[in-house]
C-alpha cells in the first residue's frame, strides 16, 4: 500500500490573548491508500484541529504533512486551495451548504469550479452526469430541485457526501459526518461511506460514535493533542456481526480511558 498522507511531528499551537495553547503535540501517523480511518478522543483533545491541519484547511505550527508526495510547506495558499479542490473532499457536522441554492446546485458547484485547469478535461455536462450518478447511488435523486431547508437531515448529509465526491477526490475527510443524524440515518450514511471506500476512496473521519468507528478499518485515539493508541479492526466484512467489532472497540476505549 502507498501512503497518501504522511504526518510527521505535527504541532499546532493557537495563541489566544497572548496565551499559547498547544493543541497538537508531535502527532505522527500515516494514512495508506484505501484505508478508512476514524479518530476518537475526549472533547477538546484536538480531533477537529488534526483534521483541519492534515487537510490543509489550517496552517500547521511545526512538523510536516505530505499529501500524495507533496509537502504542504512547499505549497502556496493558491496551490493548497487547488489541492483541496481537486484531490480532497470534505463532510462536516455543520454542513456548510449554501442556503440560496437548491440541493443539486450545491452538489455541482465545486465541480464547475474545478473545470478550469484540471488534469482531466471535463465539461459542465460531465459534472452534471457525475452529480446524477452520485445522487442516484445515494438515493436522493428526488431531492435535486429542493431547497436545502426542505430535506431531512439524512438526505442533506447524503447530499454533502455527493458534493464532497463530485471531483473524485483521493481522500475524503469528515468531521463527525453522522453527528447530526439519528441512528438510522447515521447507519445509512456509514453504509454509503463504506461503499465509497470499497470503490477506492481513502477516508478519514472524526467521530464520537462507537458504532460509526467500529465500521472503520482503524481507530486512532487522541488525548491532549497526542495519538495515544491505535486499534486495527481490519476491513468491515458483511458477514461479520457488527456487535463483535463494537465490543472489541468498547473494550479498547475503556483501556484508553474513554
Ligand atoms: N481557531 C481556534 N482558535 C483558538 N483555539 C482553538 C481554535 N480551534 C480550536 N481551538 C482549541 O483547540 C482545542 C482543541 O479543539 P478541537 O476543536 O480540535 O477539539 P475536538 O477534539 O475536535 O473537540 P470536540 O470533540 O468537542 O469537537 C480546544 O482547546 C479549542 O479551544
Ligand atoms: Mg471537533
Short mmCIF file of C-alpha atoms and ligand atoms in Angstrom, two decimals:
data_model
loop_
_atom_site.label_atom_id
_atom_site.label_comp_id
_atom_site.label_asym_id
_atom_site.label_seq_id
_atom_site.Cartn_x
_atom_site.Cartn_y
_atom_site.Cartn_z
CA UNK A 1 0.00 0.00 0.00
CA UNK A 2 1.16 3.52 -0.76
CA UNK A 3 0.96 6.30 1.79
CA UNK A 4 -1.42 9.01 0.70
CA UNK A 5 -0.88 11.16 3.78
CA UNK A 6 2.23 11.26 5.93
CA UNK A 7 2.14 13.27 9.13
CA UNK A 8 5.40 13.82 10.98
CA UNK A 9 5.81 15.58 14.32
CA UNK A 10 2.82 17.75 13.60
CA UNK A 11 2.31 20.56 16.12
CA UNK A 12 -0.42 23.16 16.19
CA UNK A 13 -0.42 25.99 18.68
CA UNK A 14 -3.16 28.59 18.96
CA UNK A 15 -2.36 31.87 20.62
CA UNK A 16 -5.36 33.41 22.30
CA UNK A 17 -4.89 36.62 24.34
CA UNK A 18 -1.14 36.02 24.43
CA UNK A 19 -1.67 32.52 25.90
CA UNK A 20 -0.23 29.62 23.94
CA UNK A 21 -2.48 26.61 23.60
CA UNK A 22 -0.53 23.60 22.32
CA UNK A 23 -3.44 21.77 20.74
CA UNK A 24 -1.45 19.21 18.74
CA UNK A 25 1.85 17.93 20.09
CA UNK A 26 4.09 15.89 17.83
CA UNK A 27 1.45 13.88 16.06
CA UNK A 28 2.72 11.12 13.79
CA UNK A 29 0.70 8.81 11.56
CA UNK A 30 0.37 7.58 8.01
CA UNK A 31 -2.84 7.22 6.04
CA UNK A 32 -2.47 4.46 3.48
CA UNK A 33 -4.27 4.47 0.17
CA UNK A 34 -7.63 2.70 0.51
CA UNK A 35 -7.81 2.96 4.29
CA UNK A 36 -10.89 4.01 6.23
CA UNK A 37 -9.66 5.53 9.49
CA UNK A 38 -11.54 7.12 12.36
CA UNK A 39 -10.24 9.45 15.06
CA UNK A 40 -11.74 9.32 18.55
CA UNK A 41 -10.91 11.05 21.82
CA UNK A 42 -12.34 13.32 24.50
CA UNK A 43 -13.93 16.65 23.64
CA UNK A 44 -11.25 19.31 23.19
CA UNK A 45 -8.46 16.76 22.61
CA UNK A 46 -7.70 18.21 19.17
CA UNK A 47 -9.54 15.90 16.76
CA UNK A 48 -11.06 18.64 14.59
CA UNK A 49 -7.81 20.58 14.66
CA UNK A 50 -5.99 17.46 13.49
CA UNK A 51 -8.40 17.01 10.60
CA UNK A 52 -8.16 20.67 9.57
CA UNK A 53 -4.36 20.77 9.65
CA UNK A 54 -3.77 17.48 7.83
CA UNK A 55 -6.26 18.52 5.13
CA UNK A 56 -4.51 21.89 4.73
CA UNK A 57 -7.50 23.98 5.77
CA UNK A 58 -5.50 25.27 8.69
CA UNK A 59 -1.74 26.01 8.79
CA UNK A 60 0.49 23.85 10.95
CA UNK A 61 2.83 25.37 13.54
CA UNK A 62 5.61 22.78 13.20
CA UNK A 63 6.31 19.39 11.66
CA UNK A 64 5.43 18.13 8.22
CA UNK A 65 2.39 16.92 6.29
CA UNK A 66 2.91 15.23 2.93
CA UNK A 67 -0.13 14.56 0.73
CA UNK A 68 0.47 12.24 -2.19
CA UNK A 69 4.18 13.14 -2.23
CA UNK A 70 3.67 16.90 -1.85
CA UNK A 71 4.75 18.64 1.34
CA UNK A 72 2.40 21.43 2.42
CA UNK A 73 5.35 23.63 3.36
CA UNK A 74 6.30 23.79 -0.34
CA UNK A 75 2.85 24.93 -1.47
CA UNK A 76 1.46 28.46 -1.76
CA UNK A 77 -2.05 29.24 -0.49
CA UNK A 78 -3.31 29.04 -4.06
CA UNK A 79 -1.67 25.64 -4.72
CA UNK A 80 -3.05 24.41 -1.40
CA UNK A 81 -6.57 25.53 -2.40
CA UNK A 82 -6.19 23.73 -5.74
CA UNK A 83 -5.07 20.55 -3.97
CA UNK A 84 -8.10 20.71 -1.70
CA UNK A 85 -10.50 21.37 -4.56
CA UNK A 86 -9.21 18.59 -6.81
CA UNK A 87 -7.86 15.90 -4.51
CA UNK A 88 -9.84 16.15 -1.29
CA UNK A 89 -13.49 16.03 -0.30
CA UNK A 90 -14.96 17.32 2.95
CA UNK A 91 -18.02 16.49 5.01
CA UNK A 92 -18.77 18.35 8.21
CA UNK A 93 -21.25 18.16 11.02
CA UNK A 94 -22.31 21.72 10.30
CA UNK A 95 -22.90 21.12 6.67
CA UNK A 96 -21.93 24.46 5.13
CA UNK A 97 -24.45 24.15 2.32
CA UNK A 98 -25.32 27.38 0.53
CA UNK A 99 -28.82 28.40 1.56
CA UNK A 100 -29.74 30.25 -1.64
CA UNK A 101 -29.01 27.20 -3.83
CA UNK A 102 -31.03 24.01 -4.24
CA UNK A 103 -29.57 20.61 -3.34
CA UNK A 104 -28.41 19.93 -6.91
CA UNK A 105 -26.67 23.28 -7.34
CA UNK A 106 -24.85 22.81 -4.05
CA UNK A 107 -23.56 19.47 -5.31
CA UNK A 108 -22.30 20.65 -8.71
CA UNK A 109 -20.79 23.96 -7.56
CA UNK A 110 -17.25 22.79 -6.80
CA UNK A 111 -17.42 20.54 -9.87
CA UNK A 112 -17.84 23.65 -12.02
CA UNK A 113 -15.15 25.45 -10.03
CA UNK A 114 -12.70 22.68 -10.88
CA UNK A 115 -13.40 22.67 -14.63
CA UNK A 116 -10.63 25.10 -15.50
CA UNK A 117 -7.08 23.85 -15.30
CA UNK A 118 -7.86 20.25 -14.35
CA UNK A 119 -5.66 17.37 -15.46
CA UNK A 120 -8.73 15.55 -16.81
CA UNK A 121 -10.79 17.51 -19.34
CA UNK A 122 -14.35 17.81 -18.11
CA UNK A 123 -17.35 19.82 -19.21
CA UNK A 124 -20.37 21.08 -17.27
CA UNK A 125 -22.29 18.23 -18.84
CA UNK A 126 -19.81 15.71 -17.37
CA UNK A 127 -20.18 17.31 -13.94
CA UNK A 128 -23.97 17.14 -14.21
CA UNK A 129 -23.77 13.47 -15.20
CA UNK A 130 -21.46 12.77 -12.26
CA UNK A 131 -23.90 14.54 -9.90
CA UNK A 132 -26.77 12.44 -11.28
CA UNK A 133 -24.81 9.22 -10.77
CA UNK A 134 -23.83 10.15 -7.21
CA UNK A 135 -27.33 11.28 -6.25
CA UNK A 136 -28.84 8.12 -7.67
CA UNK A 137 -26.33 5.94 -5.80
CA UNK A 138 -27.09 7.74 -2.55
CA UNK A 139 -30.82 7.63 -3.15
CA UNK A 140 -31.51 11.37 -3.14
CA UNK A 141 -32.33 11.99 -6.80
CA UNK A 142 -35.81 13.22 -5.88
CA UNK A 143 -34.36 15.98 -3.69
CA UNK A 144 -32.39 17.61 -6.55
CA UNK A 145 -34.59 20.68 -7.06
CA UNK A 146 -35.45 21.10 -3.39
CA UNK A 147 -34.28 23.89 -1.20
CA UNK A 148 -31.79 22.64 1.40
CA UNK A 149 -34.28 23.52 4.15
CA UNK A 150 -36.86 21.18 2.62
CA UNK A 151 -34.98 17.89 3.02
CA UNK A 152 -34.30 15.69 6.05
CA UNK A 153 -31.01 15.69 7.97
CA UNK A 154 -30.09 12.31 6.49
CA UNK A 155 -30.86 13.44 2.94
CA UNK A 156 -28.88 16.61 3.45
CA UNK A 157 -25.89 14.70 4.78
CA UNK A 158 -26.04 12.38 1.77
CA UNK A 159 -26.11 15.49 -0.43
CA UNK A 160 -22.97 16.65 1.38
CA UNK A 161 -21.32 13.34 0.52
CA UNK A 162 -22.27 13.81 -3.15
CA UNK A 163 -20.84 17.30 -3.05
CA UNK A 164 -17.63 16.05 -1.43
CA UNK A 165 -17.24 13.38 -4.13
CA UNK A 166 -18.04 15.49 -7.19
CA UNK A 167 -14.38 15.95 -8.14
CA UNK A 168 -13.50 12.31 -7.42
CA UNK A 169 -11.17 13.10 -4.54
CA UNK A 170 -8.36 10.87 -3.48
CA UNK A 171 -9.18 11.38 0.19
CA UNK A 172 -12.48 12.17 1.87
CA UNK A 173 -12.26 13.94 5.25
CA UNK A 174 -15.22 14.06 7.61
CA UNK A 175 -15.65 15.84 10.94
CA UNK A 176 -18.43 13.97 12.72
CA UNK A 177 -20.23 13.27 9.45
CA UNK A 178 -23.02 11.47 11.30
CA UNK A 179 -23.07 13.80 14.31
CA UNK A 180 -26.35 15.49 13.46
CA UNK A 181 -28.17 12.31 12.43
CA UNK A 182 -30.40 9.83 14.20
CA UNK A 183 -29.05 6.30 14.46
CA UNK A 184 -30.86 5.02 11.38
CA UNK A 185 -29.68 7.85 9.16
CA UNK A 186 -26.18 7.51 10.63
CA UNK A 187 -26.19 3.83 9.69
CA UNK A 188 -27.24 4.64 6.12
CA UNK A 189 -24.53 7.27 5.79
CA UNK A 190 -21.94 4.81 7.13
CA UNK A 191 -23.11 2.19 4.61
CA UNK A 192 -22.54 4.74 1.85
CA UNK A 193 -19.12 5.71 3.16
CA UNK A 194 -18.20 2.02 3.37
CA UNK A 195 -19.18 1.53 -0.24
CA UNK A 196 -17.30 4.64 -1.39
CA UNK A 197 -14.26 3.34 0.45
CA UNK A 198 -14.53 -0.09 -1.18
CA UNK A 199 -14.70 1.68 -4.53
CA UNK A 200 -11.28 3.18 -3.82
CA UNK A 201 -11.60 6.47 -1.91
CA UNK A 202 -9.44 6.78 1.19
CA UNK A 203 -11.45 8.12 4.14
CA UNK A 204 -10.54 9.78 7.44
CA UNK A 205 -13.30 10.80 9.85
CA UNK A 206 -13.62 12.13 13.37
CA UNK A 207 -16.40 10.56 15.41
CA UNK A 208 -17.74 10.18 18.94
CA UNK A 209 -19.93 7.27 17.91
CA UNK A 210 -18.73 3.74 18.72
CA UNK A 211 -20.95 2.18 16.05
CA UNK A 212 -19.51 4.53 13.44
CA UNK A 213 -15.88 3.97 14.46
CA UNK A 214 -16.45 0.20 14.65
CA UNK A 215 -17.29 0.21 10.94
CA UNK A 216 -13.87 1.70 10.03
CA UNK A 217 -10.59 -0.20 9.50
CA UNK A 218 -8.56 1.56 12.14
CA UNK A 219 -9.24 3.82 15.11
CA UNK A 220 -6.77 6.44 16.32
CA UNK A 221 -7.27 7.63 19.90
CA UNK A 222 -6.16 11.15 20.68
CA UNK A 223 -5.73 12.72 24.12
CA UNK A 224 -4.35 16.22 24.74
CA UNK A 225 -3.20 16.60 21.16
CA UNK A 226 -1.35 13.33 21.02
CA UNK A 227 -2.18 9.97 19.49
CA UNK A 228 -2.22 7.62 22.47
CA UNK A 229 -3.05 4.45 20.62
CA UNK A 230 -4.47 2.79 17.56
CA UNK A 231 -6.75 -0.18 17.16
CA UNK A 232 -6.68 -2.08 13.89
CA UNK A 233 -10.08 -3.65 13.22
CA UNK A 234 -9.49 -4.52 9.57
CA UNK A 235 -11.91 -4.09 6.68
CA UNK A 236 -15.55 -4.43 7.64
CA UNK A 237 -16.91 -7.68 6.25
CA UNK A 238 -20.61 -8.04 5.63
CA UNK A 239 -20.59 -11.48 7.23
CA UNK A 240 -19.06 -10.23 10.45
CA UNK A 241 -21.52 -9.30 13.22
CA UNK A 242 -21.13 -5.54 13.91
CA UNK A 243 -21.62 -6.25 17.63
CA UNK A 244 -18.32 -8.15 17.73
CA UNK A 245 -16.34 -5.18 16.41
CA UNK A 246 -18.24 -2.79 18.67
CA UNK A 247 -17.44 -4.95 21.69
CA UNK A 248 -13.77 -5.06 20.80
CA UNK A 249 -13.65 -1.30 20.27
CA UNK A 250 -15.54 -0.58 23.51
CA UNK A 251 -13.10 -2.73 25.49
CA UNK A 252 -10.16 -0.94 23.93
CA UNK A 253 -11.67 2.51 24.52
CA UNK A 254 -12.18 1.62 28.20
CA UNK A 255 -8.48 0.73 28.43
CA UNK A 256 -7.64 4.06 26.79
CA UNK A 257 -9.61 5.89 29.49
CA UNK A 258 -12.61 6.84 27.31
N1 LIG B 1 -9.48 28.56 15.87
C1 LIG B 1 -9.10 28.33 17.13
N2 LIG B 1 -8.51 29.31 17.87
C2 LIG B 1 -8.12 29.05 19.12
N3 LIG B 1 -8.23 27.88 19.77
C3 LIG B 1 -8.82 26.89 19.10
C4 LIG B 1 -9.28 27.04 17.74
N4 LIG B 1 -9.81 25.87 17.33
C5 LIG B 1 -9.70 25.03 18.37
N5 LIG B 1 -9.10 25.63 19.43
C6 LIG B 1 -8.80 24.98 20.73
O1 LIG B 1 -8.13 23.76 20.47
C7 LIG B 1 -8.52 22.74 21.37
C8 LIG B 1 -8.97 21.51 20.56
O2 LIG B 1 -10.14 21.84 19.83
P1 LIG B 1 -10.76 20.82 18.77
O3 LIG B 1 -11.90 21.53 18.17
O4 LIG B 1 -9.69 20.35 17.88
O5 LIG B 1 -11.24 19.64 19.73
P2 LIG B 1 -12.08 18.34 19.39
O6 LIG B 1 -11.29 17.16 19.87
O7 LIG B 1 -12.49 18.35 17.97
O8 LIG B 1 -13.34 18.53 20.35
P3 LIG B 1 -14.89 18.10 20.12
O9 LIG B 1 -14.93 16.62 20.36
O10 LIG B 1 -15.59 18.85 21.20
O11 LIG B 1 -15.29 18.51 18.76
C9 LIG B 1 -9.59 23.35 22.24
O12 LIG B 1 -8.98 23.72 23.46
C10 LIG B 1 -10.05 24.55 21.48
O13 LIG B 1 -10.47 25.56 22.35
MG1 LIG B 2 -14.37 18.59 17.00
#
